[in-house]
XYZ file of C-alpha atoms in Angstrom:
466
model
C 0.611 -0.111 0.106
C 3.202 2.018 0.602
C 4.980 2.224 -2.284
C 1.967 2.000 -4.190
C 0.965 5.320 -2.774
C 4.286 6.173 -4.127
C 4.296 5.283 -7.299
C 1.164 6.736 -7.947
C 1.838 10.378 -6.379
C 5.404 10.482 -8.532
C 3.612 9.105 -11.557
C 1.245 12.449 -10.572
C 4.641 14.393 -10.742
C 5.099 13.176 -14.288
C 2.364 13.895 -16.335
C 2.804 17.241 -14.187
C 6.246 17.826 -15.627
C 4.834 16.801 -19.197
C 1.982 19.336 -19.045
C 4.105 21.834 -18.198
C 6.773 21.205 -20.951
C 4.144 21.633 -23.097
C 4.638 25.673 -21.982
C 8.676 25.852 -22.010
C 9.331 27.757 -25.492
C 12.928 29.768 -24.477
C 16.156 28.821 -22.587
C 14.547 31.131 -20.466
C 11.631 29.194 -19.763
C 13.558 26.391 -18.595
C 16.688 27.745 -16.876
C 15.113 30.355 -15.135
C 10.754 29.891 -15.162
C 11.204 33.197 -18.014
C 11.839 35.414 -14.733
C 7.880 35.415 -14.147
C 7.835 33.583 -10.492
C 5.499 35.253 -7.721
C 6.589 35.802 -4.489
C 4.448 32.166 -2.755
C 5.507 29.769 -5.462
C 9.212 30.872 -4.667
C 8.409 30.094 -1.317
C 7.710 26.523 -1.988
C 10.151 25.854 -4.487
C 12.949 27.180 -2.494
C 11.570 25.196 0.921
C 11.586 22.101 -1.072
C 15.092 22.357 -3.141
C 16.561 23.681 0.567
C 14.498 20.022 2.408
C 16.112 17.142 1.342
C 17.574 14.235 2.076
C 20.352 15.721 4.394
C 17.440 16.787 6.605
C 14.974 13.326 5.883
C 18.003 10.867 6.677
C 21.251 12.448 8.236
C 19.373 15.389 10.382
C 16.548 13.070 11.580
C 19.247 10.356 11.573
C 21.466 12.306 14.021
C 18.405 13.227 15.362
C 17.807 9.868 16.653
C 21.009 9.942 18.127
C 22.242 12.882 19.973
C 18.637 14.503 20.698
C 17.636 17.888 19.562
C 21.433 18.819 19.689
C 20.724 17.567 15.785
C 19.340 21.436 15.375
C 22.695 23.169 15.293
C 23.276 21.579 11.669
C 19.524 23.183 10.914
C 20.521 26.264 12.662
C 23.465 27.004 10.223
C 20.739 27.049 7.418
C 18.374 29.953 9.403
C 20.696 32.182 9.622
C 21.971 32.534 6.506
C 18.546 32.951 5.222
C 18.046 35.361 7.722
C 21.771 37.198 6.120
C 19.784 36.243 2.745
C 16.754 38.604 3.238
C 19.196 41.890 2.762
C 20.955 40.896 -0.534
C 17.783 38.840 -1.966
C 16.618 42.091 -4.138
C 19.914 42.879 -5.094
C 20.780 40.040 -6.927
C 17.270 39.697 -8.646
C 18.133 42.998 -10.002
C 21.768 41.363 -11.620
C 19.097 39.421 -13.210
C 21.655 36.644 -14.414
C 21.504 32.905 -15.119
C 24.550 31.342 -12.632
C 26.168 32.293 -9.718
C 29.481 31.714 -11.938
C 27.616 34.483 -13.827
C 27.945 37.064 -11.041
C 31.551 35.443 -10.077
C 33.092 36.682 -13.502
C 30.968 39.695 -13.392
C 33.211 40.428 -10.337
C 36.665 38.357 -10.370
C 36.769 37.354 -14.673
C 36.220 34.648 -16.562
C 39.214 32.772 -14.276
C 36.332 33.525 -11.231
C 33.441 31.655 -13.364
C 35.396 28.930 -14.694
C 36.124 27.580 -11.064
C 32.690 28.620 -10.238
C 31.592 25.726 -12.132
C 33.532 23.172 -11.405
C 33.038 23.521 -7.613
C 29.250 23.743 -8.364
C 29.371 20.397 -10.702
C 31.230 18.687 -7.951
C 29.576 19.553 -4.951
C 25.825 19.544 -6.729
C 26.210 16.421 -8.357
C 27.687 14.868 -4.573
C 24.119 16.612 -3.014
C 22.113 14.448 -6.363
C 23.982 11.921 -5.409
C 22.596 11.569 -1.778
C 18.977 12.158 -3.358
C 19.460 9.289 -5.529
C 20.757 7.267 -2.378
C 17.885 8.304 -0.180
C 15.650 6.938 -2.565
C 17.360 3.675 -2.324
C 16.923 3.748 1.003
C 12.902 4.478 0.794
C 12.829 2.331 -1.791
C 14.098 -0.645 0.693
C 12.521 0.209 3.342
C 8.721 0.552 1.465
C 9.469 -2.808 -0.919
C 12.975 -4.642 -0.288
C 14.823 -3.372 -2.961
C 18.657 -3.656 -2.698
C 19.705 -0.335 -2.069
C 22.253 0.113 -4.771
C 19.066 -0.687 -7.187
C 16.759 1.596 -5.628
C 19.207 4.643 -5.995
C 19.888 3.705 -9.329
C 15.719 3.418 -9.903
C 15.606 7.413 -7.820
C 17.955 8.966 -10.659
C 16.795 7.330 -13.540
C 13.135 9.159 -12.478
C 14.344 12.540 -11.387
C 16.863 12.097 -14.249
C 14.059 11.797 -16.664
C 11.491 13.894 -14.345
C 13.899 17.276 -14.213
C 15.342 17.156 -18.516
C 11.309 17.490 -19.052
C 10.583 19.920 -16.823
C 12.819 22.750 -16.295
C 12.921 25.600 -13.832
C 9.509 26.831 -15.060
C 7.508 22.993 -14.203
C 9.848 22.155 -11.188
C 8.991 25.537 -8.931
C 5.003 24.992 -9.517
C 4.584 21.283 -9.212
C 7.034 22.139 -5.841
C 4.569 24.086 -4.459
C 2.559 20.121 -4.297
C 5.507 19.141 -3.077
C 6.136 21.148 -0.038
C 2.428 21.074 1.128
C 2.592 17.542 0.758
C 6.429 17.626 2.632
C 4.444 20.052 5.445
C 1.684 18.212 6.705
C 3.152 14.329 6.620
C 5.883 15.508 9.041
C 2.822 18.405 11.158
C 1.404 14.708 11.265
C 3.904 12.250 11.794
C 4.636 14.605 14.869
C 1.560 15.769 16.023
C 0.570 11.456 16.376
C 4.233 10.548 17.893
C 3.219 13.302 20.763
C -0.132 12.846 21.627
C 0.538 9.340 21.399
C 3.187 9.917 24.258
C 0.589 11.939 26.154
C 1.282 15.458 25.548
C 4.436 17.195 24.853
C 5.873 17.335 28.302
C 5.230 13.849 29.035
C 7.214 12.644 25.857
C 9.954 15.123 26.114
C 10.346 14.135 30.001
C 11.206 10.810 28.370
C 13.856 11.874 26.755
C 17.194 11.982 28.506
C 18.472 15.544 29.586
C 21.459 15.503 26.454
C 18.847 14.938 24.139
C 17.485 18.448 25.474
C 20.560 20.249 26.454
C 22.739 22.662 23.562
C 25.072 20.873 22.777
C 24.406 17.058 24.291
C 27.202 14.179 23.433
C 28.418 16.761 20.847
C 31.729 19.672 21.338
C 30.663 22.760 20.845
C 33.484 21.829 18.313
C 31.826 19.372 16.701
C 28.295 21.236 16.589
C 29.846 24.377 14.796
C 30.755 21.896 12.373
C 27.060 21.063 11.078
C 26.679 25.260 11.238
C 28.932 26.604 9.443
C 29.119 24.334 6.379
C 25.397 24.671 6.653
C 25.428 28.835 7.083
C 28.015 28.874 4.236
C 26.349 26.921 1.665
C 23.156 28.614 2.229
C 24.800 31.935 1.660
C 26.453 31.151 -1.710
C 24.139 28.199 -2.590
C 23.319 28.282 -6.135
C 19.790 26.940 -6.610
C 18.491 29.341 -4.118
C 20.150 32.524 -6.351
C 18.456 31.233 -9.714
C 15.267 31.165 -7.835
C 15.580 34.753 -7.147
C 16.571 35.669 -11.358
C 13.919 33.304 -11.323
C 11.666 35.625 -9.544
C 9.124 38.597 -11.527
C 10.374 40.961 -9.835
C 12.843 42.230 -6.774
C 10.001 42.771 -4.117
C 9.182 39.067 -4.601
C 12.479 37.655 -3.815
C 12.386 39.472 -1.031
C 8.774 38.735 0.544
C 10.088 34.597 -0.597
C 13.018 34.563 1.810
C 10.751 35.264 4.347
C 8.366 32.766 4.260
C 11.147 30.088 3.457
C 13.146 30.864 6.752
C 9.859 30.467 9.043
C 8.537 27.231 6.693
C 12.628 25.972 7.384
C 12.495 26.393 10.975
C 9.333 24.655 11.358
C 10.313 21.794 8.981
C 14.055 20.962 9.786
C 12.516 21.256 13.491
C 9.962 18.875 12.628
C 12.403 16.628 10.750
C 14.415 16.088 13.636
C 11.149 15.217 16.140
C 10.563 12.835 14.038
C 13.527 11.700 14.903
C 14.039 12.506 18.606
C 10.847 11.017 19.340
C 11.226 8.048 16.748
C 14.122 6.879 19.283
C 11.522 6.153 22.200
C 9.253 4.477 19.529
C 12.163 2.617 18.013
C 15.102 2.207 20.493
C 17.681 0.456 19.419
C 19.461 1.359 16.585
C 22.918 1.767 14.729
C 24.533 4.612 12.335
C 23.247 3.670 9.363
C 19.605 2.221 10.648
C 19.193 5.687 12.670
C 19.550 7.470 9.132
C 16.214 5.661 8.116
C 14.511 6.685 10.604
C 11.754 8.777 9.051
C 10.759 6.304 6.993
C 10.583 3.555 10.090
C 8.091 5.692 11.935
C 6.389 6.133 9.335
C 5.934 2.070 8.767
C 6.195 1.483 12.206
C 4.555 3.110 14.666
C 1.852 5.550 12.865
C -1.751 4.963 11.500
C -1.862 3.610 7.581
C -3.150 6.912 6.144
C -0.704 8.888 8.254
C 2.595 7.214 7.146
C 0.934 7.056 3.380
C 1.486 11.104 3.649
C 4.513 10.313 5.505
C 6.583 8.615 2.938
C 5.195 10.632 -0.627
C 6.269 13.993 1.672
C 9.734 11.864 2.239
C 9.608 10.864 -1.711
C 8.736 14.961 -2.756
C 11.500 15.635 -0.430
C 14.051 13.909 -2.607
C 12.744 14.329 -5.856
C 12.555 17.801 -5.410
C 15.658 18.815 -3.926
C 17.211 16.190 -6.645
C 16.116 18.349 -9.642
C 17.086 21.445 -8.600
C 20.387 20.075 -7.778
C 21.023 18.067 -11.333
C 19.657 21.483 -13.005
C 21.848 24.023 -11.418
C 25.057 22.466 -12.216
C 23.398 21.424 -15.970
C 22.721 25.135 -16.005
C 26.028 26.040 -14.849
C 27.778 23.383 -17.545
C 25.065 25.345 -20.256
C 25.830 28.712 -19.561
C 29.282 29.370 -18.031
C 31.189 26.775 -20.255
C 29.861 25.458 -22.933
C 27.957 29.252 -24.311
C 30.542 31.629 -22.649
C 33.859 29.856 -24.246
C 32.919 26.846 -26.665
C 29.822 28.469 -28.839
C 28.489 31.997 -27.865
C 25.971 31.423 -30.583
C 24.145 28.782 -29.632
C 20.470 29.058 -30.232
C 17.558 28.544 -27.388
C 16.189 24.852 -29.528
C 20.344 23.862 -28.677
C 20.343 25.128 -24.871
C 17.072 23.225 -24.519
C 18.444 20.208 -25.683
C 22.293 20.240 -24.494
C 21.101 20.787 -20.920
C 18.356 18.588 -21.002
C 21.891 16.587 -22.061
C 23.887 17.557 -19.267
C 21.250 16.519 -16.806
C 21.531 12.727 -18.042
C 25.247 12.911 -17.414
C 25.042 14.834 -14.233
C 22.889 12.538 -13.180
C 24.721 9.683 -13.958
C 28.081 11.265 -12.198
C 25.664 11.652 -8.796
C 24.718 7.877 -9.114
C 28.611 7.241 -9.120
C 29.747 9.309 -6.644
C 26.817 8.038 -4.405
C 29.150 4.518 -3.603
C 32.124 6.190 -1.903
C 30.111 7.690 1.598
C 29.529 5.938 4.525
C 26.256 7.483 5.436
C 24.269 10.344 4.072
C 25.202 12.992 6.532
C 29.105 12.365 5.486
C 27.737 13.176 2.023
C 26.112 16.710 3.121
C 28.873 17.954 4.819
C 31.921 17.566 2.360
C 29.657 18.774 -0.713
C 28.882 21.817 1.873
C 31.899 22.044 3.087
C 33.192 22.540 -0.606
C 30.810 24.905 -1.859
C 30.657 27.297 1.523
C 34.285 27.495 1.758
C 35.321 27.843 -1.708
C 32.493 30.143 -3.159
C 30.674 31.975 -0.943
C 33.047 34.071 0.588
C 33.932 35.898 -2.428
C 30.652 35.689 -3.567
C 29.392 37.717 -1.121
C 31.994 39.470 -1.179
C 30.731 40.786 -4.645
C 27.655 42.487 -3.222
C 28.787 43.811 0.156
C 32.974 44.384 -0.033
C 34.341 46.763 -3.235
C 37.962 46.391 -1.627
C 37.615 42.893 -3.329
C 39.902 42.479 -6.365
C 39.552 40.095 -9.375
C 43.048 38.266 -7.788
C 41.292 37.842 -4.272
C 38.983 36.408 -5.194
C 40.352 33.758 -7.701
C 42.649 32.959 -4.632
C 39.873 32.480 -2.694
C 38.003 30.018 -4.728
C 41.060 28.086 -5.643
C 42.001 27.767 -1.920
C 38.991 26.345 -0.854
C 38.709 23.989 -3.166
C 42.204 22.793 -2.640
C 42.054 22.911 1.359
C 38.609 20.970 0.874
C 40.018 18.075 -0.911
C 43.609 18.255 0.534
C 42.363 18.051 3.994
C 39.622 15.082 3.565
C 42.088 13.212 1.735
C 44.065 13.852 4.680
C 41.077 12.381 7.268
C 39.968 9.523 5.439
C 43.409 8.130 4.862
C 43.214 8.084 8.740
C 39.999 6.949 9.332
C 39.466 4.294 11.932
C 35.914 2.562 11.438
C 34.526 4.635 8.582
C 34.715 7.553 9.869
C 37.589 10.176 9.848
C 40.282 11.517 11.681
C 41.657 14.660 10.529
C 45.035 16.459 11.147
C 45.148 18.208 15.061
C 41.297 16.984 15.368
C 39.863 19.771 13.142
C 36.992 18.941 10.783
C 37.409 20.359 7.408
C 35.108 23.838 7.534
C 37.616 25.100 9.950
C 40.919 25.400 8.009
C 38.903 25.370 4.400
C 36.724 28.352 5.561
C 39.263 30.315 7.268
C 42.335 30.087 4.779
C 39.282 30.804 2.091
C 38.801 33.819 3.552
C 42.104 34.819 4.905
C 42.996 34.404 1.022
C 39.819 36.371 0.149
C 41.447 39.259 2.277
C 45.131 39.723 2.027
C 45.205 39.148 -1.772
C 42.573 41.805 -2.023
C 44.365 44.173 0.164
C 47.498 43.752 -1.261
C 46.399 43.660 -5.408
C 45.268 46.658 -7.834
C 41.401 46.765 -8.452
C 41.765 47.036 -11.711
C 38.740 46.193 -13.629
C 37.516 45.243 -10.519
């Protein structure tokens, strides 16, 4: 019954994407929805994009293991969105297509290339763990081998994304976002009610599960907070959706609804993990990442469980779509059209972007096999993007003194430090857990060196053409 409900729901999404694809006439329609999205649609597509398998599996699993201190990871997004409120109108007024567009405007062609490389690496990884999350979902619902389930998810998401484009994705995300919110609200409401009310449910938790840091050290908590915050501040999907807004006012209004929705939904997802630890105790790290689905199948009434698993599938699909479309747009706009064939026609833009979605889907599926957990994949991708692109991108908006050399050097330093630190950490891993130099998670050296490089290089170089 659960599997049939998910198949039916996803089938309706495909029908919606095919119907919506009939409205796509130009590259602008496919890439930025013809710059026509109102605030109410932007709220749901931003929410559906951000809440993905990292929250559904990684965040809820961490909540299961450590309690409400898991919200340190979510809080990074909340702070990031709050800061975005002040630059959203400025982003929309630039009226570009991608983050590398902005980087080239400020720092030159080299920044565009480095920005594209970083986005493709990080976002292919994020798409990969959406596929992996879909595989876990199918394993629990139908006993499908997780790798086979991930392949099925990848094929579906690639097909859906290449058909839909931004115009269809944004409007279908209104449905996805609504199902997501309804599912987690009902699930937490039932868990709390079944325990005898919120006060009783909280009293059954361990003291560390309701403390500020719990079993996490402050350093570990901040290592969850900073990658999420800096990814969000430079998040290319978000900028592409702002470019899709009908005007600057719509972009700014959407941020208000987005932060409210994100706080509510991420807190509820983590709460399912926390209260689920009382209902289904004794799960290990890998099994705990599936706690939301386990609760839906084992602890909720059938109707509520069906809504929750449909919401889970919506979370996986909507996030995978955006994290396939954005790097495909980058490769099309920032490599092919910018450096190889500037005279490419609108029909070719549509065709080639769709082909790039397919290629990135294949890369993402393969990449999903190289990480021990979904949370590990999320933090690696967040760090790669947040430490490499975000400092230079924010400086483009708020620090006129930043120079071309400073921006390019900052992006390069973020990429190099993330790769080197992760390679060293994984080479010294014990039982799949990375052992980093000096005990510092990658975000600390990568972000510090990226910002230091941006400031120091900018201060010692002239602002020629900056």
